[in-house]
Amino acid sequence: MSCPPKKIKLEQNTDNQFYPVLSEEFTEPTPMIDVYIDTVTDPRNISKVVVELNTVLPLPELTHLKRIKGKDVLLFPCNKDTAPDMVCEILKKNNFDISYLKNNVRTMSVAEIAPKTRKQYEVVHKLWPCNFHSNKYVEKLCTNTLFSASEIESHVNYMQVAIDIARFSKDPLSIAGVVVVDPKINSIVAVGFDKRIDNPCQHAVMVAIDNVALTQNGGAWQQVNARLDNQASLDLRGIPDDILDVLKKKYRNLRFGATKFKGKCEIETPSDGPYLCTGYYVYVTREPCVMCAMGLIHSRAKRVFYGTKSENGALGSLCKIHTVKDLNHHYEVFAGLLEDGCKKLKQK
Amino acid sequence: MLQSATETVNEDKQNPTSVNDNLTELQQKFMETAFNFAYNALAVQEVPVGCIFVYNNEILASGRNTVNETHNATRHAEINCIDEVNNFCRSKNLDVKKIFSEIDVYVTVEPCIMCAAALYDLHVRSIIFGCKNDRFGGQTVFNVASVLNPVTEVKNGYRAEEAMNLLKEFYKGTNPSAPLDKVKV
Ligand SMILES: [Zn+2]
Ligand SMILES: [Zn+2]
């Protein structure tokens, strides 16, 4: 028969196989709805029937669906009050000339909403023709083909740094490391490691968020260290001195520091200047908990990458905080980055 | 927001577990203190949420939002209070876990998803809040209890309209530290 598929994937570095954690609207099958259909007696009348039906029985909630499939025509959605034998009556009541139809009413399952991905489209389109507006970005996310090889390498490097940071964690039972990166200047803005043994809220992510605040003349947990060098082009206050020394030695090609904070009066355009974690990427060795995940929403992070799943994780395991519709900000989440290295941290 | 404020009030009137009528005098006094912090927050252009942590009928911590002051969007009133209790316990060499498990939280607005998770994880005994939080609420926007199965008892509704009016007052003005396009409308 056909050749077995080539096992290309096995030859790739599995560490690079991180994947987007998407909202269910992209990963789950399209929700379906039952509708009544009938067959047109004379195919020459099809366009007349469609025009008539769209006039007397328009379906504003189902505009993504074509009204016709071959000789079959979509009448209206089924509901509790309309048994199949009442369909004719309803059509008549709406002044539709039922002599166009074979009076062969059947129910049919069709897409309740427009499909969001090509994969969903291909499934529902077979059942009943429907419109689909492909979104290139969404397709890249869904097929996990968003990043170029050099971008992947960059994500891997930053997660490697997060793994190194995690080793500074104070409690051997809760080890986690965070690196916050400004992708605009490709620089490490701040880091964080777990300190919950000192303070129950000082999870690595919350510590990193506060360290970002240090670079913006804020912060609540740390004394602002005096290292602000007015000559330096970047603000290094988000990285503790001892860690910065270690990282600079190990990673000679990486950049460190945040774009200098501008006070409100210095900001000329709204998108100018750092504001919280706006535009920043956050690399976390393990999936953030609900508190941390929401802290990153409040902070307006742009993307969150994590290594290994957590039992109490809020970005895929327990829930997906980043996909909650009613929130005013959403970030993208990618999981499984350097998963093995991050897992080993946990077991230590 | 206007619409949901009315909803909240109506719901609370029908809700038999609403604490509107059955808060003790002492509890009402604690809420009053929390409200003072919310008014104080509004005066300094922080999101007007006030909070106190009560242990053995004594106020162990009190606070308001300090997000603009700290340039840290996680510095909500509840997180500030957690820090305060934590520092207190450590200075007195008390069992942090045990103290938190006997704490009652009084807060003018429903804790957000982040704070609800923090409080549930600490096993605080109870949370009494004023109005719902329809932007970030840990019940209203996403029900944190459905994933964390907390031991914490939660009540709400006391002086809800007043708490909501404080928020409306704040959002009528602009967030002073946010760049123009980031200002919440
Ligand atoms: Zn956490
Ligand atoms: Zn909060």
PDB file of N, CA, C and O and ligand atoms in Angstrom, chain A residues 194 196 200-206 286-293 312, chain B residues 121, ligand 1:
ATOM      1  N   ASP A 194      11.851  32.006  42.547  1.00  0.00           N
ATOM      2  CA  ASP A 194      10.856  31.768  43.591  1.00  0.00           C
ATOM      3  C   ASP A 194      11.390  32.118  44.976  1.00  0.00           C
ATOM      4  O   ASP A 194      12.462  31.671  45.373  1.00  0.00           O
ATOM      5  N   ARG A 196       8.890  32.176  47.690  1.00  0.00           N
ATOM      6  CA  ARG A 196       7.674  32.072  48.501  1.00  0.00           C
ATOM      7  C   ARG A 196       7.961  31.634  49.924  1.00  0.00           C
ATOM      8  O   ARG A 196       7.123  31.777  50.795  1.00  0.00           O
ATOM      9  N   PRO A 200       4.449  34.548  50.849  1.00  0.00           N
ATOM     10  CA  PRO A 200       3.611  33.630  50.062  1.00  0.00           C
ATOM     11  C   PRO A 200       3.276  34.138  48.659  1.00  0.00           C
ATOM     12  O   PRO A 200       2.896  33.346  47.799  1.00  0.00           O
ATOM     13  N   CYS A 201       3.386  35.440  48.418  1.00  0.00           N
ATOM     14  CA  CYS A 201       3.088  35.961  47.071  1.00  0.00           C
ATOM     15  C   CYS A 201       4.319  36.030  46.185  1.00  0.00           C
ATOM     16  O   CYS A 201       4.203  36.344  44.999  1.00  0.00           O
ATOM     17  N   GLN A 202       5.486  35.773  46.755  1.00  0.00           N
ATOM     18  CA  GLN A 202       6.689  35.957  45.947  1.00  0.00           C
ATOM     19  C   GLN A 202       7.022  34.718  45.109  1.00  0.00           C
ATOM     20  O   GLN A 202       8.086  34.119  45.223  1.00  0.00           O
ATOM     21  N   HIS A 203       6.078  34.371  44.246  1.00  0.00           N
ATOM     22  CA  HIS A 203       6.340  33.378  43.210  1.00  0.00           C
ATOM     23  C   HIS A 203       7.261  34.049  42.191  1.00  0.00           C
ATOM     24  O   HIS A 203       7.296  35.272  42.085  1.00  0.00           O
ATOM     25  N   ALA A 204       7.979  33.241  41.438  1.00  0.00           N
ATOM     26  CA  ALA A 204       8.974  33.788  40.509  1.00  0.00           C
ATOM     27  C   ALA A 204       8.386  34.857  39.585  1.00  0.00           C
ATOM     28  O   ALA A 204       9.006  35.897  39.340  1.00  0.00           O
ATOM     29  N   VAL A 205       7.179  34.604  39.087  1.00  0.00           N
ATOM     30  CA  VAL A 205       6.560  35.559  38.151  1.00  0.00           C
ATOM     31  C   VAL A 205       6.283  36.893  38.843  1.00  0.00           C
ATOM     32  O   VAL A 205       6.565  37.967  38.290  1.00  0.00           O
ATOM     33  N   MET A 206       5.727  36.833  40.048  1.00  0.00           N
ATOM     34  CA  MET A 206       5.402  38.071  40.769  1.00  0.00           C
ATOM     35  C   MET A 206       6.677  38.847  41.107  1.00  0.00           C
ATOM     36  O   MET A 206       6.693  40.079  41.067  1.00  0.00           O
ATOM     37  N   ARG A 286       8.147  26.970  34.636  1.00  0.00           N
ATOM     38  CA  ARG A 286       6.961  26.115  34.753  1.00  0.00           C
ATOM     39  C   ARG A 286       5.695  26.964  34.672  1.00  0.00           C
ATOM     40  O   ARG A 286       5.702  28.151  34.949  1.00  0.00           O
ATOM     41  N   GLU A 287       4.638  26.309  34.277  1.00  0.00           N
ATOM     42  CA  GLU A 287       3.359  26.974  34.026  1.00  0.00           C
ATOM     43  C   GLU A 287       2.930  27.805  35.248  1.00  0.00           C
ATOM     44  O   GLU A 287       2.862  27.286  36.356  1.00  0.00           O
ATOM     45  N   PRO A 288       2.634  29.079  35.050  1.00  0.00           N
ATOM     46  CA  PRO A 288       2.238  29.942  36.164  1.00  0.00           C
ATOM     47  C   PRO A 288       0.901  29.526  36.794  1.00  0.00           C
ATOM     48  O   PRO A 288       0.033  28.978  36.113  1.00  0.00           O
ATOM     49  N   CYS A 289       0.760  29.798  38.097  1.00  0.00           N
ATOM     50  CA  CYS A 289      -0.497  29.535  38.807  1.00  0.00           C
ATOM     51  C   CYS A 289      -1.513  30.626  38.443  1.00  0.00           C
ATOM     52  O   CYS A 289      -1.207  31.553  37.690  1.00  0.00           O
ATOM     53  N   VAL A 290      -2.728  30.534  38.998  1.00  0.00           N
ATOM     54  CA  VAL A 290      -3.779  31.508  38.677  1.00  0.00           C
ATOM     55  C   VAL A 290      -3.343  32.930  39.050  1.00  0.00           C
ATOM     56  O   VAL A 290      -3.497  33.867  38.267  1.00  0.00           O
ATOM     57  N   MET A 291      -2.777  33.070  40.257  1.00  0.00           N
ATOM     58  CA  MET A 291      -2.353  34.410  40.699  1.00  0.00           C
ATOM     59  C   MET A 291      -1.344  35.003  39.715  1.00  0.00           C
ATOM     60  O   MET A 291      -1.496  36.140  39.261  1.00  0.00           O
ATOM     61  N   CYS A 292      -0.318  34.229  39.392  1.00  0.00           N
ATOM     62  CA  CYS A 292       0.747  34.730  38.513  1.00  0.00           C
ATOM     63  C   CYS A 292       0.227  34.984  37.094  1.00  0.00           C
ATOM     64  O   CYS A 292       0.580  35.994  36.465  1.00  0.00           O
ATOM     65  N   ALA A 293      -0.604  34.070  36.594  1.00  0.00           N
ATOM     66  CA  ALA A 293      -1.141  34.235  35.240  1.00  0.00           C
ATOM     67  C   ALA A 293      -1.945  35.524  35.147  1.00  0.00           C
ATOM     68  O   ALA A 293      -1.845  36.268  34.169  1.00  0.00           O
ATOM     69  N   ASN A 312      -1.127  23.101  39.330  1.00  0.00           N
ATOM     70  CA  ASN A 312      -1.993  24.252  39.594  1.00  0.00           C
ATOM     71  C   ASN A 312      -1.825  25.327  38.515  1.00  0.00           C
ATOM     72  O   ASN A 312      -2.094  26.499  38.740  1.00  0.00           O
TER      73      ASN A 312
ATOM     74  N   ASP B 121      -5.412  30.425  48.084  1.00  0.00           N
ATOM     75  CA  ASP B 121      -4.213  29.618  48.332  1.00  0.00           C
ATOM     76  C   ASP B 121      -3.739  29.759  49.777  1.00  0.00           C
ATOM     77  O   ASP B 121      -3.123  28.847  50.331  1.00  0.00           O
TER      78      ASP B 121
HETATM   79 ZN    ZN C   1       2.319  31.687  41.006  1.00  0.00          ZN
END
